[in-house]
Tab-separated table of C-alpha atoms in Angstrom:
chain	number	residue	atom	x	y	z
A	1415	ALA	CA	-15.966	66.895	164.944
A	1416	VAL	CA	-15.958	70.380	163.318
A	1417	GLY	CA	-15.738	73.207	165.865
A	1418	LYS	CA	-14.944	70.906	168.727
A	1419	ASN	CA	-11.904	71.015	170.977
A	1420	PHE	CA	-9.094	68.951	169.386
A	1421	ALA	CA	-8.061	67.186	172.481
A	1422	LYS	CA	-11.803	66.015	173.297
A	1423	LEU	CA	-12.136	64.370	169.881
A	1424	PHE	CA	-9.911	61.524	171.196
A	1425	ALA	CA	-9.877	61.755	174.963
A	1426	ASP	CA	-12.569	60.208	177.006
A	1427	ASP	CA	-10.389	60.143	180.177
A	1428	ALA	CA	-8.706	62.981	182.015
A	1429	ALA	CA	-5.160	61.700	181.530
A	1430	SER	CA	-5.550	61.442	177.810
A	1431	TYR	CA	-7.141	64.972	177.760
A	1432	ILE	CA	-4.315	66.559	179.685
A	1433	HIS	CA	-1.800	64.809	177.403
A	1434	LEU	CA	-3.416	65.892	174.198
A	1435	SER	CA	-4.021	69.434	175.525
A	1436	ASN	CA	-0.314	69.697	176.209
A	1437	ILE	CA	0.377	68.623	172.537
A	1438	THR	CA	-1.967	71.354	171.333
A	1439	CYS	CA	-0.212	73.942	173.326
A	1440	LYS	CA	3.110	72.998	171.962
A	1441	VAL	CA	1.761	73.097	168.364
A	1442	LEU	CA	0.857	76.805	168.848
A	1443	LYS	CA	4.614	77.579	169.017
A	1444	LYS	CA	6.258	75.322	166.458
A	1445	ASN	CA	6.063	72.351	163.994
A	1446	LEU	CA	5.434	69.226	166.137
A	1447	ARG	CA	5.652	65.380	165.509
A	1448	VAL	CA	4.710	63.127	168.390
A	1449	GLU	CA	3.368	59.784	169.200
A	1450	ALA	CA	0.503	59.192	171.567
A	1451	THR	CA	-2.039	56.533	172.602
A	1452	VAL	CA	-5.650	57.425	172.511
A	1453	LYS	CA	-9.088	55.733	172.838
A	1454	SER	CA	-11.264	55.156	169.825
A	1455	LYS	CA	-14.950	55.666	170.000
A	1456	GLY	CA	-15.401	52.042	170.716
A	1457	GLY	CA	-13.038	52.170	173.608
A	1458	ASP	CA	-10.021	50.707	171.966
A	1459	LEU	CA	-6.455	52.005	172.593
A	1460	ILE	CA	-4.894	53.285	169.289
A	1461	PRO	CA	-1.304	54.134	168.905
A	1462	ILE	CA	-1.119	57.256	166.664
A	1463	GLU	CA	1.404	59.838	165.221
A	1464	ILE	CA	0.480	63.424	165.245
A	1465	SER	CA	2.192	65.814	162.821
A	1466	ALA	CA	1.205	69.598	163.347
A	1467	THR	CA	2.281	72.651	161.462
A	1468	PRO	CA	1.402	76.295	161.884
A	1469	ILE	CA	-0.214	77.715	158.566
A	1470	GLU	CA	-0.637	81.536	158.128
A	1471	LEU	CA	-3.605	82.677	156.018
A	1472	SER	CA	-4.782	86.215	155.598
A	1473	ASN	CA	-2.900	87.340	158.730
A	1474	ARG	CA	-4.462	84.648	160.699
A	1475	VAL	CA	-2.543	81.505	162.100
A	1476	PHE	CA	-4.236	78.140	161.640
A	1477	HIS	CA	-2.783	74.797	162.693
A	1478	GLY	CA	-2.753	71.814	160.417
A	1479	PHE	CA	-2.923	68.303	161.944
A	1480	VAL	CA	-2.032	65.067	160.257
A	1481	ILE	CA	-2.955	62.019	162.379
A	1482	ARG	CA	-1.602	58.553	161.356
A	1483	ASP	CA	-2.802	55.256	162.869
A	1484	LEU	CA	0.346	53.383	163.898
A	1485	THR	CA	-1.436	50.096	164.803
A	1486	ALA	CA	-0.121	48.234	161.716
A	1487	GLN	CA	3.399	49.643	161.960
A	1488	LYS	CA	3.683	48.982	165.655
A	1489	LYS	CA	2.547	45.350	165.120
A	1490	VAL	CA	5.265	44.896	162.450
A	1491	LEU	CA	7.809	46.454	164.797
A	1492	SER	CA	6.788	44.245	167.636
A	1493	GLU	CA	7.114	41.076	165.435
A	1494	LEU	CA	10.459	42.225	164.166
A	1495	SER	CA	11.515	42.936	167.741
A	1496	ARG	CA	10.289	39.449	168.648
A	1497	LYS	CA	12.070	37.775	165.811
A	1498	ALA	CA	15.332	39.773	166.688
A	1499	GLU	CA	14.943	38.337	170.423
A	1500	LEU	CA	14.443	34.689	168.826
A	1501	ILE	CA	17.414	35.263	166.669
A	1502	ASN	CA	19.582	36.267	169.620
A	1503	LEU	CA	18.320	33.341	171.612
A	1504	SER	CA	19.636	30.981	169.089
A	1505	HIS	CA	23.117	29.438	169.458
A	1506	ASP	CA	23.709	29.447	165.730
A	1507	ALA	CA	25.777	32.128	164.169
A	1508	ILE	CA	23.226	34.257	162.177
A	1509	PHE	CA	24.326	37.330	160.147
A	1510	VAL	CA	23.593	39.213	157.071
A	1511	VAL	CA	25.860	40.261	154.232
A	1512	SER	CA	25.130	42.685	151.407
A	1513	TYR	CA	26.106	40.994	148.187
A	1514	ASP	CA	26.846	44.251	146.633
A	1515	THR	CA	29.256	45.573	149.057
A	1516	SER	CA	30.095	42.264	151.034
A	1517	LEU	CA	29.650	44.287	154.301
A	1518	VAL	CA	28.126	42.516	157.379
A	1519	THR	CA	24.912	44.401	158.178
A	1520	MET	CA	23.545	42.120	160.974
A	1521	TRP	CA	25.473	40.105	163.541
A	1522	SER	CA	23.563	37.885	166.117
A	1523	SER	CA	24.608	37.087	169.804
A	1524	GLY	CA	24.869	33.446	168.577
A	1525	ALA	CA	27.468	34.555	166.048
A	1526	GLU	CA	29.399	36.282	168.727
A	1527	LEU	CA	29.423	33.050	170.703
A	1528	VAL	CA	30.537	30.854	167.780
A	1529	TYR	CA	33.277	33.217	166.443
A	1530	GLY	CA	34.160	35.447	169.403
A	1531	TYR	CA	33.745	38.779	167.483
A	1532	ASN	CA	31.414	41.345	168.929
A	1533	LYS	CA	29.119	43.579	166.676
A	1534	ASP	CA	31.643	46.550	166.953
A	1535	GLU	CA	34.328	44.389	165.363
A	1536	ILE	CA	32.296	43.012	162.573
A	1537	LEU	CA	29.434	45.264	161.612
A	1538	GLY	CA	30.309	47.435	158.581
A	1539	ASN	CA	33.257	45.287	157.738
A	1540	ARG	CA	33.731	42.668	154.908
A	1541	ALA	CA	33.105	39.154	156.405
A	1542	SER	CA	35.980	37.721	154.241
A	1543	THR	CA	38.564	40.044	155.675
A	1544	ILE	CA	37.740	39.148	159.323
A	1545	LEU	CA	36.262	35.558	159.330
A	1546	LYS	CA	38.903	32.950	158.284
A	1547	THR	CA	36.971	30.409	156.320
A	1548	LYS	CA	37.949	27.554	154.053
A	1549	PHE	CA	35.187	26.949	151.503
A	1550	PRO	CA	34.553	23.593	149.805
A	1551	ASP	CA	34.428	25.536	146.424
A	1552	PRO	CA	35.527	29.148	145.511
A	1553	ARG	CA	33.510	31.743	147.517
A	1554	ASP	CA	32.569	33.589	144.227
A	1555	SER	CA	31.106	30.439	142.844
A	1556	ILE	CA	29.082	29.859	146.024
A	1557	ILE	CA	27.717	33.397	145.802
A	1558	GLU	CA	26.879	32.901	142.215
A	1559	TYR	CA	24.996	29.766	142.990
A	1560	VAL	CA	22.971	31.287	145.954
A	1561	LEU	CA	22.159	34.189	143.767
A	1562	LYS	CA	20.881	31.960	141.015
A	1563	TYR	CA	19.020	29.281	143.019
A	1564	GLY	CA	18.245	31.245	146.298
A	1565	PHE	CA	19.887	28.798	148.707
A	1566	TRP	CA	23.194	27.074	149.389
A	1567	GLU	CA	24.165	24.476	152.129
A	1568	GLY	CA	27.581	23.143	152.775
A	1569	LYS	CA	30.262	22.440	155.446
A	1570	LEU	CA	32.961	25.037	156.141
A	1571	LYS	CA	36.179	24.800	158.034
A	1572	GLU	CA	36.804	27.982	160.002
A	1573	VAL	CA	39.039	29.651	162.579
A	1574	THR	CA	37.552	31.563	165.599
A	1575	LYS	CA	38.972	34.741	166.957
A	1576	SER	CA	40.907	32.719	169.583
A	1577	GLY	CA	42.412	30.579	166.936
A	1578	LYS	CA	40.240	27.525	167.487
A	1579	GLU	CA	39.664	25.476	164.366
A	1580	ILE	CA	35.857	24.691	164.014
A	1581	VAL	CA	33.512	23.026	161.470
A	1582	THR	CA	30.226	24.607	160.695
A	1583	LEU	CA	27.074	23.573	158.679
A	1584	SER	CA	26.552	26.666	156.640
A	1585	ARG	CA	23.057	27.630	155.134
A	1586	TRP	CA	22.870	30.715	152.711
A	1587	SER	CA	19.652	32.237	151.527
A	1588	VAL	CA	19.017	35.406	149.544
A	1589	ASP	CA	16.784	38.272	149.775
A	1590	ALA	CA	16.630	39.665	146.254
A	1591	LYS	CA	14.610	42.802	147.194
A	1592	LYS	CA	17.187	43.927	149.934
A	1593	ARG	CA	20.101	42.477	148.029
A	1594	GLU	CA	21.296	40.574	151.025
A	1595	ILE	CA	22.419	37.195	152.014
A	1596	LEU	CA	21.311	35.573	155.180
A	1597	VAL	CA	23.866	33.183	156.616
A	1598	ILE	CA	23.107	30.636	159.395
A	1599	ASN	CA	26.165	28.619	160.553
A	1600	THR	CA	25.766	25.838	163.126
A	1601	ASP	CA	28.836	24.841	164.992
A	1602	ILE	CA	29.094	20.947	164.311
A	1603	THR	CA	32.750	20.577	165.369
A	1604	GLU	CA	32.076	17.885	167.982
A	1605	LEU	CA	29.563	16.097	165.757
A	1606	GLN	CA	32.081	16.086	162.957
A	1607	LYS	CA	34.768	14.594	165.191
A	1608	ASN	CA	32.419	11.862	166.289
A	1609	GLN	CA	31.533	11.106	162.712
A	1610	ASP	CA	35.183	11.083	161.541
A	1611	ARG	CA	36.114	8.724	164.532
A	1612	ALA	CA	33.172	6.425	163.603
A	1613	SER	CA	34.196	6.322	159.970
A	1614	TYR	CA	37.732	5.731	160.890
A	1615	LEU	CA	36.715	2.727	163.060
A	1616	TYR	CA	34.516	1.355	160.342
A	1617	HIS	CA	37.375	1.445	157.876
A	1618	HIS	CA	40.413	0.554	160.001
A	1619	ASP	CA	41.766	-2.216	162.168
A	1620	THR	CA	41.682	-1.229	165.831
A	1621	LEU	CA	44.836	-3.107	166.729
A	1622	THR	CA	47.272	-1.997	164.033
A	1623	GLY	CA	45.533	1.097	162.665
A	1624	LEU	CA	45.796	-0.332	159.173
A	1625	PRO	CA	42.904	-0.280	156.628
A	1626	ASN	CA	40.514	-3.177	156.969
A	1627	ARG	CA	38.857	-5.288	154.216
A	1628	ARG	CA	36.053	-2.602	153.587
A	1629	LEU	CA	38.615	0.226	152.801
A	1630	LEU	CA	40.964	-2.208	150.865
A	1631	ASP	CA	38.133	-3.310	148.597
A	1632	ASP	CA	37.340	0.512	147.861
A	1633	ARG	CA	40.968	1.293	147.079
A	1634	LEU	CA	41.495	-1.757	145.106
A	1635	ASN	CA	38.353	-0.918	143.017
A	1636	HIS	CA	39.545	2.554	142.575
A	1637	ALA	CA	42.986	1.194	141.391
A	1638	ILE	CA	41.227	-0.959	138.883
A	1639	ILE	CA	39.432	1.976	137.422
A	1640	GLN	CA	42.579	3.913	137.154
A	1641	CYS	CA	44.613	1.026	135.657
A	1642	ASN	CA	41.843	0.628	133.016
A	1643	ARG	CA	42.544	4.404	131.917
A	1644	ASN	CA	46.267	3.875	132.097
A	1645	GLN	CA	46.696	0.585	130.332
A	1646	ASP	CA	50.534	0.472	130.482
A	1647	SER	CA	50.555	-0.434	134.170
A	1648	ILE	CA	49.339	-3.458	136.272
A	1649	ILE	CA	48.207	-3.939	139.873
A	1650	GLY	CA	49.742	-6.399	142.285
A	1651	VAL	CA	47.489	-7.935	145.006
A	1652	LEU	CA	49.419	-9.693	147.716
A	1653	LEU	CA	48.053	-11.900	150.640
A	1654	LEU	CA	50.418	-12.537	153.384
A	1655	ASP	CA	49.935	-14.959	156.307
A	1656	ILE	CA	52.294	-15.348	159.211
A	1657	ASP	CA	53.704	-18.921	159.498
A	1658	ARG	CA	53.166	-20.771	162.845
A	1659	PHE	CA	51.637	-17.638	164.393
A	1660	LYS	CA	49.163	-19.798	166.358
A	1661	VAL	CA	52.143	-21.448	168.103
A	1662	ILE	CA	53.613	-18.028	169.144
A	1663	ASN	CA	50.179	-16.788	170.351
A	1664	ASP	CA	49.480	-19.891	172.390
A	1665	SER	CA	53.060	-20.113	173.925
A	1666	LEU	CA	53.843	-16.458	174.775
A	1667	GLY	CA	50.101	-15.269	175.095
A	1668	HIS	CA	47.841	-12.945	173.081
A	1669	GLN	CA	49.483	-9.684	174.155
A	1670	GLN	CA	52.818	-10.761	172.653
A	1671	GLY	CA	51.024	-11.924	169.697
A	1672	ASP	CA	49.406	-8.493	169.131
A	1673	SER	CA	52.680	-6.818	169.698
A	1674	LEU	CA	54.174	-8.972	166.881
A	1675	LEU	CA	51.239	-8.005	164.445
A	1676	ILE	CA	51.979	-4.326	165.287
A	1677	HIS	CA	55.573	-4.780	164.560
A	1678	ILE	CA	54.985	-6.462	161.283
A	1679	ALA	CA	52.515	-3.702	160.192
A	1680	GLU	CA	55.242	-0.978	160.957
A	1681	ASN	CA	57.793	-3.039	158.914
A	1682	LEU	CA	55.398	-3.379	155.954
A	1683	HIS	CA	54.896	0.452	156.104
A	1684	ASN	CA	58.744	0.992	155.809
A	1685	ILE	CA	58.862	-1.344	152.700
A	1686	VAL	CA	55.996	-0.315	150.424
A	1687	ARG	CA	55.413	2.992	148.641
A	1688	LYS	CA	53.133	5.781	150.046
A	1689	GLU	CA	50.511	4.960	147.292
A	1690	ASP	CA	50.315	1.320	148.161
A	1691	THR	CA	47.687	0.042	150.660
A	1692	ILE	CA	48.379	-2.472	153.553
A	1693	ALA	CA	45.368	-3.932	155.248
A	1694	ARG	CA	44.787	-6.341	157.989
A	1695	PHE	CA	42.093	-8.913	157.335
A	1696	GLY	CA	42.017	-10.219	160.913
A	1697	GLY	CA	44.051	-12.872	162.654
A	1698	ASP	CA	47.559	-13.038	161.212
A	1699	GLU	CA	46.524	-12.251	157.595
A	1700	PHE	CA	47.533	-9.104	155.767
A	1701	ALA	CA	46.757	-7.758	152.268
A	1702	ILE	CA	48.797	-5.371	150.094
A	1703	VAL	CA	47.698	-3.547	147.037
A	1704	LEU	CA	50.402	-2.330	144.734
A	1705	PRO	CA	48.877	0.035	142.075
A	1706	ASN	CA	50.838	1.473	139.084
A	1707	ILE	CA	53.391	-1.359	138.697
A	1708	LYS	CA	55.182	-1.527	135.391
A	1709	ASN	CA	55.799	-5.322	135.296
A	1710	ILE	CA	55.439	-8.561	137.147
A	1711	GLU	CA	59.214	-8.652	138.022
A	1712	ASP	CA	58.693	-5.350	140.211
A	1713	VAL	CA	55.827	-7.301	142.070
A	1714	ALA	CA	58.291	-10.139	142.745
A	1715	ASP	CA	60.987	-7.809	143.938
A	1716	ILE	CA	58.502	-6.114	146.329
A	1717	ALA	CA	57.299	-9.499	147.606
A	1718	LYS	CA	60.934	-10.536	148.349
A	1719	LYS	CA	61.417	-7.409	150.402
A	1720	ILE	CA	58.269	-7.867	152.267
A	1721	LEU	CA	59.263	-11.452	153.228
A	1722	GLU	CA	62.677	-10.199	154.344
A	1723	GLY	CA	61.054	-7.341	156.350
A	1724	VAL	CA	58.725	-9.867	158.188
A	1725	ALA	CA	61.651	-12.085	159.057
A	1726	THR	CA	63.398	-9.181	160.925
A	1727	PRO	CA	63.825	-10.412	164.544
A	1728	PHE	CA	61.380	-9.050	167.031
A	1729	VAL	CA	62.301	-8.746	170.638
A	1730	THR	CA	59.574	-9.033	173.303
A	1731	SER	CA	59.013	-10.197	176.768
A	1732	ASP	CA	56.424	-12.637	178.312
A	1733	GLU	CA	54.239	-12.114	181.408
A	1734	HIS	CA	57.164	-13.513	183.585
A	1735	GLY	CA	59.628	-10.813	182.242
A	1736	HIS	CA	61.545	-13.179	180.136
A	1737	VAL	CA	62.971	-11.655	177.018
A	1738	HIS	CA	62.515	-13.413	173.731
A	1739	GLU	CA	63.732	-12.724	170.246
A	1740	LEU	CA	61.302	-13.889	167.669
A	1741	SER	CA	62.137	-14.622	163.978
A	1742	VAL	CA	59.007	-15.387	162.031
A	1743	ASN	CA	58.464	-16.188	158.411
A	1744	ALA	CA	55.388	-15.511	156.141
A	1745	SER	CA	53.866	-16.974	153.054
A	1746	LEU	CA	52.804	-14.868	150.201
A	1747	GLY	CA	50.284	-15.314	147.411
A	1748	ILE	CA	50.211	-12.922	144.543
A	1749	ALA	CA	47.379	-12.067	141.959
A	1750	VAL	CA	47.858	-9.633	139.183
A	1751	TYR	CA	45.319	-7.345	137.440
A	1752	PRO	CA	44.626	-7.664	134.607
A	1753	GLY	CA	45.035	-11.515	134.104
A	1754	ASN	CA	44.109	-13.001	137.410
A	1755	GLY	CA	40.686	-11.444	137.866
A	1756	SER	CA	38.540	-8.511	136.793
A	1757	SER	CA	37.084	-7.692	140.314
A	1758	ALA	CA	38.439	-6.899	143.794
A	1759	GLU	CA	36.679	-9.998	145.120
A	1760	THR	CA	38.304	-12.333	142.422
A	1761	LEU	CA	41.762	-10.922	142.752
A	1762	ILE	CA	41.798	-11.419	146.683
A	1763	ARG	CA	40.359	-14.867	146.355
A	1764	ASN	CA	42.991	-15.885	143.794
A	1765	ALA	CA	45.741	-14.168	145.830
A	1766	ASP	CA	44.579	-16.214	148.896
A	1767	MET	CA	44.583	-19.386	146.697
A	1768	ALA	CA	48.216	-18.705	145.678
A	1769	MET	CA	49.128	-17.916	149.356
A	1770	TYR	CA	47.994	-21.360	150.477
A	1771	ARG	CA	49.884	-23.015	147.627
A	1772	SER	CA	53.052	-21.208	148.681
A	1773	LYS	CA	52.791	-22.651	152.196
A	1774	ASP	CA	53.050	-26.113	150.611
A	1775	ARG	CA	56.500	-25.076	149.414
A	1776	GLY	CA	57.626	-24.282	153.082
A	1777	PRO	CA	57.907	-21.163	155.170
A	1778	GLY	CA	59.210	-17.777	153.680
A	1779	ASN	CA	57.949	-18.301	150.165
A	1780	PHE	CA	55.703	-16.497	147.638
A	1781	MET	CA	53.737	-17.693	144.557
A	1782	PHE	CA	51.867	-16.073	141.786
A	1783	TYR	CA	48.403	-17.302	140.889
A	1784	SER	CA	47.848	-19.469	137.795
A	1785	CYS	CA	44.904	-20.733	136.089
A	1786	GLU	CA	46.390	-24.405	136.698
A	1787	MET	CA	46.450	-23.663	140.325
A	1788	ASN	CA	42.725	-22.739	140.164
A	1789	GLU	CA	42.108	-26.076	138.366
A	1790	LEU	CA	44.031	-28.134	141.014
A	1791	VAL	CA	42.040	-26.388	143.861
A	1792	ARG	CA	38.679	-26.931	141.917
A	1793	GLN	CA	39.604	-30.726	141.477
A	1794	ARG	CA	40.474	-30.991	145.251
A	1795	LEU	CA	37.154	-29.330	146.287
A	1796	ILE	CA	35.264	-31.854	143.962
A	1797	LYS	CA	37.156	-34.862	145.607
A	1798	GLU	CA	36.254	-33.425	149.092
A	1799	SER	CA	32.688	-33.162	148.215
A	1800	GLU	CA	32.559	-36.624	146.709
A	1801	LEU	CA	34.384	-38.255	149.779
A	1802	LYS	CA	31.723	-36.453	152.076
A	1803	LYS	CA	28.919	-37.782	150.060
A	1804	ALA	CA	30.452	-41.275	150.002
A	1805	VAL	CA	30.735	-41.302	153.778
A	1806	ALA	CA	27.136	-40.109	154.249
A	1807	ASN	CA	25.993	-42.794	151.801
A	1808	HIS	CA	28.082	-45.698	153.424
A	1809	GLU	CA	29.848	-46.214	150.158
A	1810	PHE	CA	33.196	-47.189	151.809
A	1811	VAL	CA	33.896	-50.882	152.356
A	1812	LEU	CA	36.670	-51.955	154.774
A	1813	HIS	CA	38.722	-54.763	153.208
A	1814	TYR	CA	41.739	-54.688	155.544
A	1815	GLN	CA	42.572	-53.042	158.927
A	1816	PRO	CA	46.129	-53.427	160.320
A	1817	LYS	CA	46.348	-54.505	163.987
């Protein structure tokens, strides 16, 4: 290579020779740094960077050249460019925040779609001053967590530039070397709405909107735990059944029966406290859980108010347009914790037992559960079982049949 024309060292074709000759001419006049593509001895195209500087020695001017192979660098840049393209193809909001300054240093096209802010509005600013985000935990504690463990994931409630409320699934990861946090937020607003709706339907009665048996069991179990901590209170569990509801349903139609149930549910809401739970078990049966009650007398007072509220006349019309004023009564059974059961299942069963005993006393009555009541029911069940066995075994003998 020594003593040969600089351009000819790299150029096998005329175009490359002319290009490198032009570079050489420019070097004669000043310092120069340029990029070029040349062919190697093996014929491969190689991207290079040429840095040239005039050097004066003993009244003579020489030119020093530094030639750097850019193949690896170009490959990295190409990969980075490709990754940037892929990031911008994503509909997720992807951005980078410096955890030293809290400034946003990268903002993807997806982030612009999700939040409505363009790069000029967000880059170089603090994310916390522009993005309206409600974190599940204090923001500083989340940052502390991600710096310690390298990753965090959670749901965020956020507000876009247009004021729309959204829910995002947020994933944070940290680059310790660059001291940056990569944030990837996926808009799951519609998914969250569907999940919330499914959860509501799973835990509520579709007709009245009241909690169902599942949700009542959960709240009753929670109330039992709280009662065990606060031992100067009791829990009242009330089961209510509408008297002669089947007659109303059959005579006026199911639509009027449904309207009556909705009316009763609304009346119950106006009687009990906010902390109480009213649930519909299906049909014409309701359950009420009264936590944090001081004494049994208070439970009895509420039971009386409930029966009075249910008896409030209800005006409705049938399918022929005839107006009817309905006055209904209900029967109530009451179980108290502690004393009438240690679990939600036992308390509800005992309240149900008391409710059926109250029906024996006539409409519009309530009755507390007692151990004696349980024994009477147990004996009745035993007798019913023995009678069924006797019939199956032909143990009955007819002695006299009136004509």
